[in-house]
Amino acid sequence: MVLRPADPPTLLAHGIGSRHDLPISPFYAFAGAFAALFVSFLVLGLLWSSSRFRGDRSGLALPAALERIADAPATRTALRGLGLTAALAVLLSLLLGPDDPGRNPAPGAVYVLLWVGLVPASLLLGPVWRLLNPLRTLYRLGRRLPRARRHTHAPLPNRLGQWPAAATLFGFTWLELAAPDPASTPTLLAALIGYAAVQLTLAARFGERWFADADAFEAYSALLARLSPLGRRSDGRLVLRNPFHGLDATPERPGLVATVCVLLGSTAYDGYSDDPSWINTLQTSPLGRTPTATLGLLASIALVATLYCLCAAATRLVCGPHPGPLTAFAHSLVPIALGYLIAHYFSLFVTEGPRTVSMALGTDNAPEPLPPLGPGGLAALQIIAVVTGHVLGVIAAHDRSVRLFPPARAVAGQLPLLTLMIVYTIGGIGLLLN
């Protein structure tokens, strides 16, 4: 998503998905990625014969005083107030500000500071949106009303799992990548008000748990927070931990695979949407730009999901029956999604983020922020992020495999996963070096 004062208002909001002039050889990029994955697989197979990750049972407890501050009602109230204040500021900007993303900070606040900013925030601090979420705050304020206190909530069916979160996450990515004029104030205002109304209505029926299972940003933040060094142990203590332990504790719930595949597939489509051939297709399609972009987004997500499902089926064929072949290894896709997010959105965040803050503070005449990296540095960062994400995914999958399967089948059972990682890597790097 690139928001510039000179941009036409109909420009799609999208990330820095591909660069056609990156000064790096495709051969060395692909060869290095393949070597990193293959060597990681061999080393793990030879030296890692038993599971080492302990999920939410691990972690070094932080000082009790620090935990008391983090859990203090005043701290949580301040964070909720911050989230609600920021949401009201965005709403006022949409209602009263100009319909120009170059002069209105609201589009940048949503598409840059929120969507992209949740990546570093969740990695550093854990699932922060759970405390900042203004919809949770509004729900809690509404529960204080006498009539609301007497209302009993319907139980949320367990079979739903994270499927509502996958659906709302798709809705937001569709708004960003396929909707007509996603950065216009009428479009964004209608989308945010409609989203809030649906979320609050269903939360009134099912209770506060609805947000954890159905809010796109809470699910997004919680997934990325699995790789945070800060976490909660099973006894409730705030701990410092190896991020792999947090990743290993990812709940295997219905809809988990769908949520991760929406995240991966939408990021992949974001990268491909910069391709000249796809831009030409959007402009010449008899269906129109929005239906064609919607089909492209759905196809990208479906491709990611299909490849993963085929991999899970092959793993089950090699290793024997398993009660949850789809969800058992879904956590290994989270670091891959993180690598894609960093590769696609780093440049956007460090350039458009400060500009959005400047506009919000009324200093939009500040100098245009310069990219922190040149083309060579950006290319290296993007390739390293994608490859590192896949290597971390291989490690997470290997540890889960040696835990679930007999030693004789554990390594062989990872061959489909390794193949999947290679295919995803080739696709990801191909989009960057398109």
Short mmCIF file of C-alpha atoms in Angstrom, two decimals:
data_model
loop_
_atom_site.label_atom_id
_atom_site.label_comp_id
_atom_site.label_asym_id
_atom_site.label_seq_id
_atom_site.Cartn_x
_atom_site.Cartn_y
_atom_site.Cartn_z
CA MET A 1 0.00 0.00 0.00
CA VAL A 2 1.62 3.24 -1.13
CA LEU A 3 -0.13 6.43 -0.16
CA ARG A 4 1.38 9.53 -1.74
CA PRO A 5 -0.01 13.02 -2.22
CA ALA A 6 0.39 12.70 -5.98
CA ASP A 7 -1.26 9.33 -6.26
CA PRO A 8 -4.57 9.14 -8.09
CA PRO A 9 -7.47 8.43 -5.75
CA THR A 10 -8.26 5.16 -7.51
CA LEU A 11 -4.86 3.61 -6.76
CA LEU A 12 -5.07 0.24 -5.05
CA ALA A 13 -3.79 0.15 -1.50
CA HIS A 14 -1.12 -2.52 -1.47
CA GLY A 15 2.26 -3.33 -0.03
CA ILE A 16 5.72 -3.23 -1.49
CA GLY A 17 5.21 -6.63 -3.03
CA SER A 18 7.70 -6.81 -5.88
CA ARG A 19 10.56 -4.85 -7.32
CA HIS A 20 11.58 -5.16 -10.94
CA ASP A 21 15.05 -3.65 -10.47
CA LEU A 22 16.39 -5.44 -7.39
CA PRO A 23 20.17 -5.84 -7.86
CA ILE A 24 20.41 -9.51 -7.03
CA SER A 25 20.81 -12.56 -9.22
CA PRO A 26 17.71 -14.80 -9.28
CA PHE A 27 20.00 -17.83 -9.62
CA TYR A 28 21.89 -17.05 -6.41
CA ALA A 29 18.66 -16.17 -4.60
CA PHE A 30 16.98 -19.48 -5.49
CA ALA A 31 20.16 -21.53 -5.00
CA GLY A 32 20.83 -20.00 -1.61
CA ALA A 33 17.25 -20.55 -0.48
CA PHE A 34 17.24 -24.18 -1.60
CA ALA A 35 20.61 -24.81 0.07
CA ALA A 36 19.43 -23.26 3.35
CA LEU A 37 16.29 -25.41 3.44
CA PHE A 38 17.99 -28.63 2.38
CA VAL A 39 20.95 -28.26 4.76
CA SER A 40 18.56 -27.42 7.61
CA PHE A 41 16.55 -30.55 6.85
CA LEU A 42 19.67 -32.76 6.81
CA VAL A 43 21.11 -31.30 10.02
CA LEU A 44 17.81 -31.65 11.85
CA GLY A 45 17.37 -35.22 10.64
CA LEU A 46 20.83 -36.19 11.87
CA LEU A 47 21.05 -34.27 15.14
CA TRP A 48 17.48 -33.66 16.35
CA SER A 49 15.94 -36.99 17.28
CA SER A 50 13.57 -35.99 20.08
CA SER A 51 11.17 -33.11 20.69
CA ARG A 52 12.72 -30.11 22.46
CA PHE A 53 9.87 -27.62 22.53
CA ARG A 54 7.55 -27.63 25.53
CA GLY A 55 4.86 -25.18 24.52
CA ASP A 56 3.36 -23.13 27.34
CA ARG A 57 5.15 -25.16 30.00
CA SER A 58 8.42 -23.32 29.37
CA GLY A 59 9.82 -19.89 30.08
CA LEU A 60 11.81 -17.93 32.63
CA ALA A 61 9.47 -16.10 34.98
CA LEU A 62 9.90 -12.34 34.97
CA PRO A 63 10.17 -10.46 38.29
CA ALA A 64 6.90 -10.39 40.19
CA ALA A 65 6.97 -6.58 40.36
CA LEU A 66 7.11 -6.33 36.57
CA GLU A 67 4.26 -8.80 36.23
CA ARG A 68 2.16 -6.81 38.71
CA ILE A 69 2.68 -3.66 36.65
CA ALA A 70 1.76 -5.45 33.42
CA ASP A 71 -1.37 -6.97 34.95
CA ALA A 72 -2.40 -3.93 36.98
CA PRO A 73 -5.93 -2.64 36.28
CA ALA A 74 -4.47 0.85 35.72
CA THR A 75 -2.15 -0.44 33.00
CA ARG A 76 -4.89 -2.32 31.22
CA THR A 77 -7.32 0.59 31.53
CA ALA A 78 -4.72 2.94 30.05
CA LEU A 79 -4.14 0.62 27.09
CA ARG A 80 -7.86 0.26 26.47
CA GLY A 81 -8.25 4.01 26.65
CA LEU A 82 -5.38 4.45 24.19
CA GLY A 83 -6.98 2.06 21.71
CA LEU A 84 -10.40 3.72 22.02
CA THR A 85 -8.91 7.21 21.66
CA ALA A 86 -6.99 6.20 18.54
CA ALA A 87 -10.15 4.65 17.05
CA LEU A 88 -12.15 7.81 17.72
CA ALA A 89 -9.40 9.92 16.12
CA VAL A 90 -9.51 7.75 12.99
CA LEU A 91 -13.31 8.01 12.90
CA LEU A 92 -13.20 11.80 13.20
CA SER A 93 -10.59 12.00 10.45
CA LEU A 94 -12.84 9.96 8.17
CA LEU A 95 -15.90 12.05 9.02
CA LEU A 96 -14.32 15.51 8.92
CA GLY A 97 -11.10 15.13 6.95
CA PRO A 98 -10.56 15.47 3.20
CA ASP A 99 -11.15 12.52 0.90
CA ASP A 100 -7.48 12.42 -0.02
CA PRO A 101 -5.05 9.85 1.44
CA GLY A 102 -2.27 12.36 0.87
CA ARG A 103 -3.86 14.76 3.38
CA ASN A 104 -5.98 12.49 5.60
CA PRO A 105 -4.10 10.24 8.07
CA ALA A 106 -6.97 7.75 8.50
CA PRO A 107 -6.11 5.41 5.57
CA GLY A 108 -2.48 5.27 6.67
CA ALA A 109 -3.53 4.66 10.27
CA VAL A 110 -5.58 1.62 9.23
CA TYR A 111 -3.48 0.13 6.44
CA VAL A 112 -0.01 1.02 7.77
CA LEU A 113 0.04 1.71 11.51
CA LEU A 114 -2.58 -0.92 12.40
CA TRP A 115 -2.22 -3.66 9.80
CA VAL A 116 1.57 -3.50 9.41
CA GLY A 117 2.40 -2.03 12.80
CA LEU A 118 0.81 -4.99 14.58
CA VAL A 119 3.65 -7.15 13.24
CA PRO A 120 6.51 -5.60 15.29
CA ALA A 121 4.18 -4.78 18.18
CA SER A 122 3.00 -8.38 18.52
CA LEU A 123 6.50 -9.79 18.08
CA LEU A 124 7.90 -7.57 20.83
CA LEU A 125 5.02 -7.39 23.30
CA GLY A 126 2.73 -10.35 22.61
CA PRO A 127 -0.95 -10.20 21.58
CA VAL A 128 -1.27 -6.47 22.23
CA TRP A 129 -4.44 -5.96 20.20
CA ARG A 130 -6.37 -7.91 22.82
CA LEU A 131 -5.84 -4.95 25.17
CA LEU A 132 -5.96 -2.16 22.59
CA ASN A 133 -9.03 -3.44 20.72
CA PRO A 134 -11.60 -0.61 20.92
CA LEU A 135 -14.44 -3.04 20.20
CA ARG A 136 -13.62 -5.01 23.36
CA THR A 137 -13.61 -1.74 25.28
CA LEU A 138 -16.98 -0.70 23.89
CA TYR A 139 -18.38 -4.14 24.69
CA ARG A 140 -17.17 -3.91 28.30
CA LEU A 141 -18.61 -0.43 28.68
CA GLY A 142 -21.93 -1.71 27.34
CA ARG A 143 -21.91 -4.62 29.80
CA ARG A 144 -22.03 -2.14 32.66
CA LEU A 145 -25.56 -1.15 31.72
CA PRO A 146 -28.17 -2.74 34.04
CA ARG A 147 -30.06 -4.40 31.20
CA ALA A 148 -26.87 -5.87 29.73
CA ARG A 149 -25.89 -7.38 33.08
CA ARG A 150 -29.04 -9.48 33.11
CA HIS A 151 -28.41 -10.79 29.60
CA THR A 152 -27.06 -14.33 29.32
CA HIS A 153 -24.83 -15.27 26.40
CA ALA A 154 -25.33 -18.18 24.05
CA PRO A 155 -22.50 -20.72 24.03
CA LEU A 156 -20.07 -20.34 21.13
CA PRO A 157 -19.91 -23.67 19.25
CA ASN A 158 -16.47 -25.22 19.55
CA ARG A 159 -16.63 -26.45 15.97
CA LEU A 160 -16.49 -22.85 14.78
CA GLY A 161 -12.98 -22.45 16.15
CA GLN A 162 -11.16 -19.71 14.27
CA TRP A 163 -13.30 -19.90 11.14
CA PRO A 164 -14.93 -16.52 11.90
CA ALA A 165 -11.46 -15.00 12.26
CA ALA A 166 -10.45 -16.45 8.90
CA ALA A 167 -13.57 -14.94 7.33
CA THR A 168 -13.04 -11.47 8.83
CA LEU A 169 -9.34 -11.57 7.94
CA PHE A 170 -10.30 -12.31 4.36
CA GLY A 171 -12.77 -9.43 4.50
CA PHE A 172 -10.07 -6.97 5.51
CA THR A 173 -7.58 -8.20 2.91
CA TRP A 174 -10.32 -7.96 0.29
CA LEU A 175 -10.96 -4.37 1.34
CA GLU A 176 -7.25 -3.57 1.07
CA LEU A 177 -6.45 -5.44 -2.14
CA ALA A 178 -9.64 -5.81 -4.20
CA ALA A 179 -12.27 -3.28 -3.16
CA PRO A 180 -12.82 -0.19 -5.30
CA ASP A 181 -11.09 2.88 -3.82
CA PRO A 182 -10.04 1.24 -0.52
CA ALA A 183 -8.30 4.42 0.66
CA SER A 184 -11.29 6.72 0.04
CA THR A 185 -12.96 8.02 3.19
CA PRO A 186 -16.52 6.83 2.29
CA THR A 187 -15.33 3.29 1.57
CA LEU A 188 -13.17 3.04 4.67
CA LEU A 189 -15.78 4.65 6.90
CA ALA A 190 -18.53 2.31 5.72
CA ALA A 191 -16.26 -0.73 6.11
CA LEU A 192 -15.14 0.14 9.64
CA ILE A 193 -18.64 1.03 10.88
CA GLY A 194 -20.10 -2.12 9.33
CA TYR A 195 -17.33 -4.27 10.81
CA ALA A 196 -17.80 -2.76 14.27
CA ALA A 197 -21.57 -3.22 14.13
CA VAL A 198 -21.31 -6.90 13.20
CA GLN A 199 -18.63 -7.63 15.78
CA LEU A 200 -20.47 -5.91 18.63
CA THR A 201 -23.80 -7.51 17.72
CA LEU A 202 -22.33 -11.01 17.74
CA ALA A 203 -20.32 -10.30 20.89
CA ALA A 204 -23.58 -9.30 22.59
CA ARG A 205 -24.92 -12.73 21.70
CA PHE A 206 -21.85 -14.91 22.37
CA GLY A 207 -19.89 -12.90 24.92
CA GLU A 208 -16.40 -11.44 24.97
CA ARG A 209 -14.84 -14.68 23.76
CA TRP A 210 -16.22 -13.80 20.33
CA PHE A 211 -13.43 -11.27 19.77
CA ALA A 212 -10.66 -13.82 20.29
CA ASP A 213 -12.28 -16.20 17.80
CA ALA A 214 -13.65 -13.75 15.25
CA ASP A 215 -11.85 -10.41 15.30
CA ALA A 216 -9.45 -10.31 12.35
CA PHE A 217 -6.87 -8.17 14.12
CA GLU A 218 -6.93 -10.14 17.38
CA ALA A 219 -6.41 -13.40 15.49
CA TYR A 220 -3.66 -11.80 13.40
CA SER A 221 -1.89 -10.35 16.45
CA ALA A 222 -2.25 -13.57 18.46
CA LEU A 223 -0.73 -15.68 15.67
CA LEU A 224 2.31 -13.42 15.30
CA ALA A 225 2.66 -13.19 19.09
CA ARG A 226 3.36 -16.93 19.14
CA LEU A 227 6.89 -15.93 18.05
CA SER A 228 7.27 -13.28 20.75
CA PRO A 229 9.89 -13.78 23.48
CA LEU A 230 7.24 -12.58 25.95
CA GLY A 231 4.47 -15.01 26.82
CA ARG A 232 2.33 -16.65 29.45
CA ARG A 233 3.20 -19.97 30.98
CA SER A 234 0.49 -22.51 31.68
CA ASP A 235 0.48 -21.37 35.33
CA GLY A 236 -0.29 -17.79 34.23
CA ARG A 237 3.17 -16.34 34.90
CA LEU A 238 4.60 -13.75 32.53
CA VAL A 239 7.81 -15.26 31.15
CA LEU A 240 10.69 -14.80 28.76
CA ARG A 241 10.82 -17.80 26.45
CA ASN A 242 12.34 -19.27 23.37
CA PRO A 243 9.90 -18.15 20.62
CA PHE A 244 9.76 -21.75 19.37
CA HIS A 245 8.08 -22.75 22.63
CA GLY A 246 5.39 -20.15 22.07
CA LEU A 247 4.93 -21.33 18.49
CA ASP A 248 4.65 -24.92 19.69
CA ALA A 249 1.81 -23.86 22.02
CA THR A 250 -0.38 -22.67 19.11
CA PRO A 251 -3.81 -24.24 19.77
CA GLU A 252 -4.83 -26.81 17.15
CA ARG A 253 -8.32 -25.53 16.53
CA PRO A 254 -10.73 -25.63 13.59
CA GLY A 255 -10.06 -22.73 11.26
CA LEU A 256 -6.37 -22.37 12.19
CA VAL A 257 -5.23 -23.59 8.77
CA ALA A 258 -7.73 -21.30 7.04
CA THR A 259 -6.56 -18.28 9.02
CA VAL A 260 -2.88 -18.84 8.22
CA CYS A 261 -3.64 -19.60 4.56
CA VAL A 262 -5.64 -16.37 4.22
CA LEU A 263 -2.67 -14.48 5.65
CA LEU A 264 -0.18 -16.24 3.36
CA GLY A 265 -2.34 -16.18 0.26
CA SER A 266 -3.34 -12.52 0.58
CA THR A 267 0.30 -11.48 1.04
CA ALA A 268 1.26 -13.51 -2.03
CA TYR A 269 -1.51 -11.88 -4.04
CA ASP A 270 -0.35 -8.48 -2.82
CA GLY A 271 3.05 -9.23 -4.32
CA TYR A 272 1.64 -10.50 -7.61
CA SER A 273 -0.72 -7.53 -7.94
CA ASP A 274 2.27 -5.38 -8.93
CA ASP A 275 3.02 -7.57 -11.95
CA PRO A 276 2.40 -5.69 -15.24
CA SER A 277 0.59 -8.67 -16.76
CA TRP A 278 -1.85 -8.82 -13.84
CA ILE A 279 -2.39 -5.06 -13.93
CA ASN A 280 -3.21 -5.40 -17.63
CA THR A 281 -5.61 -8.24 -16.82
CA LEU A 282 -7.40 -6.09 -14.25
CA GLN A 283 -7.72 -3.24 -16.71
CA THR A 284 -8.99 -5.34 -19.62
CA SER A 285 -11.08 -8.00 -17.86
CA PRO A 286 -14.71 -8.08 -19.06
CA LEU A 287 -15.74 -8.83 -15.46
CA GLY A 288 -14.40 -5.52 -14.20
CA ARG A 289 -11.48 -4.76 -11.92
CA THR A 290 -13.05 -5.57 -8.55
CA PRO A 291 -14.54 -9.00 -9.49
CA THR A 292 -11.30 -9.97 -11.23
CA ALA A 293 -9.18 -8.86 -8.28
CA THR A 294 -11.51 -10.79 -5.94
CA LEU A 295 -11.09 -13.95 -8.01
CA GLY A 296 -7.34 -13.46 -8.04
CA LEU A 297 -7.24 -13.07 -4.27
CA LEU A 298 -9.41 -16.16 -3.77
CA ALA A 299 -7.26 -18.15 -6.20
CA SER A 300 -4.08 -17.19 -4.36
CA ILE A 301 -5.50 -18.25 -0.99
CA ALA A 302 -6.92 -21.46 -2.50
CA LEU A 303 -3.55 -22.34 -4.03
CA VAL A 304 -1.75 -21.90 -0.71
CA ALA A 305 -4.39 -23.97 1.09
CA THR A 306 -4.48 -26.71 -1.56
CA LEU A 307 -0.72 -27.18 -1.47
CA TYR A 308 -0.78 -27.43 2.31
CA CYS A 309 -3.66 -29.93 2.29
CA LEU A 310 -1.85 -32.09 -0.28
CA CYS A 311 1.23 -31.97 1.92
CA ALA A 312 -0.79 -33.06 4.98
CA ALA A 313 -2.30 -35.93 2.99
CA ALA A 314 1.13 -37.06 1.82
CA THR A 315 2.47 -36.89 5.38
CA ARG A 316 -0.40 -39.05 6.59
CA LEU A 317 0.24 -41.52 3.78
CA VAL A 318 3.92 -41.83 4.69
CA CYS A 319 3.62 -41.82 8.48
CA GLY A 320 0.27 -43.49 9.02
CA PRO A 321 -3.05 -42.22 10.44
CA HIS A 322 -3.08 -39.17 12.66
CA PRO A 323 -6.16 -37.61 14.25
CA GLY A 324 -5.33 -34.08 13.15
CA PRO A 325 -3.07 -34.14 10.07
CA LEU A 326 -4.12 -30.66 8.94
CA THR A 327 -3.76 -28.76 12.20
CA ALA A 328 -0.77 -30.70 13.56
CA PHE A 329 1.72 -28.79 11.41
CA ALA A 330 -0.23 -25.57 10.80
CA HIS A 331 1.91 -23.73 13.36
CA SER A 332 4.93 -24.19 11.07
CA LEU A 333 3.28 -21.84 8.55
CA VAL A 334 3.28 -18.91 11.00
CA PRO A 335 7.01 -18.04 10.65
CA ILE A 336 6.61 -18.34 6.87
CA ALA A 337 3.78 -15.82 6.98
CA LEU A 338 5.92 -13.56 9.16
CA GLY A 339 8.79 -13.73 6.66
CA TYR A 340 6.44 -12.77 3.82
CA LEU A 341 4.99 -9.88 5.85
CA ILE A 342 8.44 -8.47 6.61
CA ALA A 343 9.56 -8.85 3.00
CA HIS A 344 6.47 -7.18 1.58
CA TYR A 345 5.75 -4.46 4.11
CA PHE A 346 9.04 -3.37 5.72
CA SER A 347 9.66 -0.56 3.23
CA LEU A 348 6.05 0.57 3.48
CA PHE A 349 6.08 0.75 7.27
CA VAL A 350 9.32 2.69 7.69
CA THR A 351 8.42 5.29 5.04
CA GLU A 352 4.63 5.69 5.22
CA GLY A 353 4.35 5.09 8.98
CA PRO A 354 6.22 8.27 10.00
CA ARG A 355 4.40 10.23 7.30
CA THR A 356 1.02 9.10 8.67
CA VAL A 357 2.05 10.13 12.19
CA SER A 358 3.19 13.51 10.86
CA MET A 359 -0.17 14.08 9.22
CA ALA A 360 -2.03 13.04 12.37
CA LEU A 361 0.01 15.54 14.40
CA GLY A 362 -0.63 18.31 11.91
CA THR A 363 2.93 18.43 10.61
CA ASP A 364 2.29 17.03 7.15
CA ASN A 365 4.73 19.56 5.69
CA ALA A 366 7.59 17.58 7.18
CA PRO A 367 10.26 16.31 4.74
CA GLU A 368 9.40 13.11 2.91
CA PRO A 369 10.99 10.20 4.83
CA LEU A 370 13.79 8.48 2.98
CA PRO A 371 13.94 4.69 2.67
CA PRO A 372 16.36 3.32 5.28
CA LEU A 373 17.85 0.84 2.78
CA GLY A 374 18.99 1.14 -0.78
CA PRO A 375 17.86 -1.31 -3.48
CA GLY A 376 20.62 -3.78 -2.60
CA GLY A 377 19.90 -3.69 1.12
CA LEU A 378 16.16 -4.02 0.55
CA ALA A 379 16.67 -6.99 -1.76
CA ALA A 380 18.89 -8.70 0.81
CA LEU A 381 16.39 -8.05 3.60
CA GLN A 382 13.49 -9.43 1.56
CA ILE A 383 15.31 -12.61 0.56
CA ILE A 384 16.65 -13.18 4.08
CA ALA A 385 13.18 -12.67 5.59
CA VAL A 386 11.53 -15.17 3.25
CA VAL A 387 14.25 -17.82 3.60
CA THR A 388 14.54 -17.39 7.38
CA GLY A 389 10.80 -17.79 7.77
CA HIS A 390 10.90 -21.07 5.87
CA VAL A 391 13.89 -22.38 7.82
CA LEU A 392 12.09 -21.62 11.08
CA GLY A 393 9.06 -23.43 9.68
CA VAL A 394 11.20 -26.48 8.91
CA ILE A 395 12.52 -26.49 12.49
CA ALA A 396 9.02 -26.21 13.99
CA ALA A 397 7.71 -28.98 11.72
CA HIS A 398 10.63 -31.28 12.50
CA ASP A 399 10.18 -30.96 16.25
CA ARG A 400 6.47 -31.73 15.91
CA SER A 401 7.21 -34.69 13.63
CA VAL A 402 9.66 -36.40 15.99
CA ARG A 403 7.10 -35.98 18.77
CA LEU A 404 4.17 -37.45 16.83
CA PHE A 405 5.75 -40.23 14.77
CA PRO A 406 8.10 -43.15 15.38
CA PRO A 407 11.78 -42.35 14.70
CA ALA A 408 11.82 -44.51 11.57
CA ARG A 409 9.03 -42.44 10.01
CA ALA A 410 9.63 -38.99 11.51
CA VAL A 411 12.24 -37.85 8.97
CA ALA A 412 10.57 -39.48 5.97
CA GLY A 413 7.27 -37.92 7.01
CA GLN A 414 8.82 -34.47 6.66
CA LEU A 415 9.69 -34.87 2.99
CA PRO A 416 6.25 -33.58 1.90
CA LEU A 417 6.66 -30.62 4.27
CA LEU A 418 10.15 -29.92 2.91
CA THR A 419 8.76 -30.03 -0.62
CA LEU A 420 6.02 -27.61 0.41
CA MET A 421 8.56 -25.24 1.97
CA ILE A 422 10.64 -25.29 -1.22
CA VAL A 423 7.58 -24.57 -3.36
CA TYR A 424 6.49 -21.72 -1.09
CA THR A 425 10.04 -20.33 -1.10
CA ILE A 426 10.32 -20.42 -4.87
CA GLY A 427 6.97 -18.69 -5.14
CA GLY A 428 7.83 -16.06 -2.54
CA ILE A 429 11.21 -15.20 -4.01
CA GLY A 430 9.75 -15.29 -7.50
CA LEU A 431 7.24 -12.62 -6.50
CA LEU A 432 9.98 -10.45 -5.04
CA LEU A 433 12.28 -10.80 -8.05
CA ASN A 434 9.43 -10.77 -10.56
#
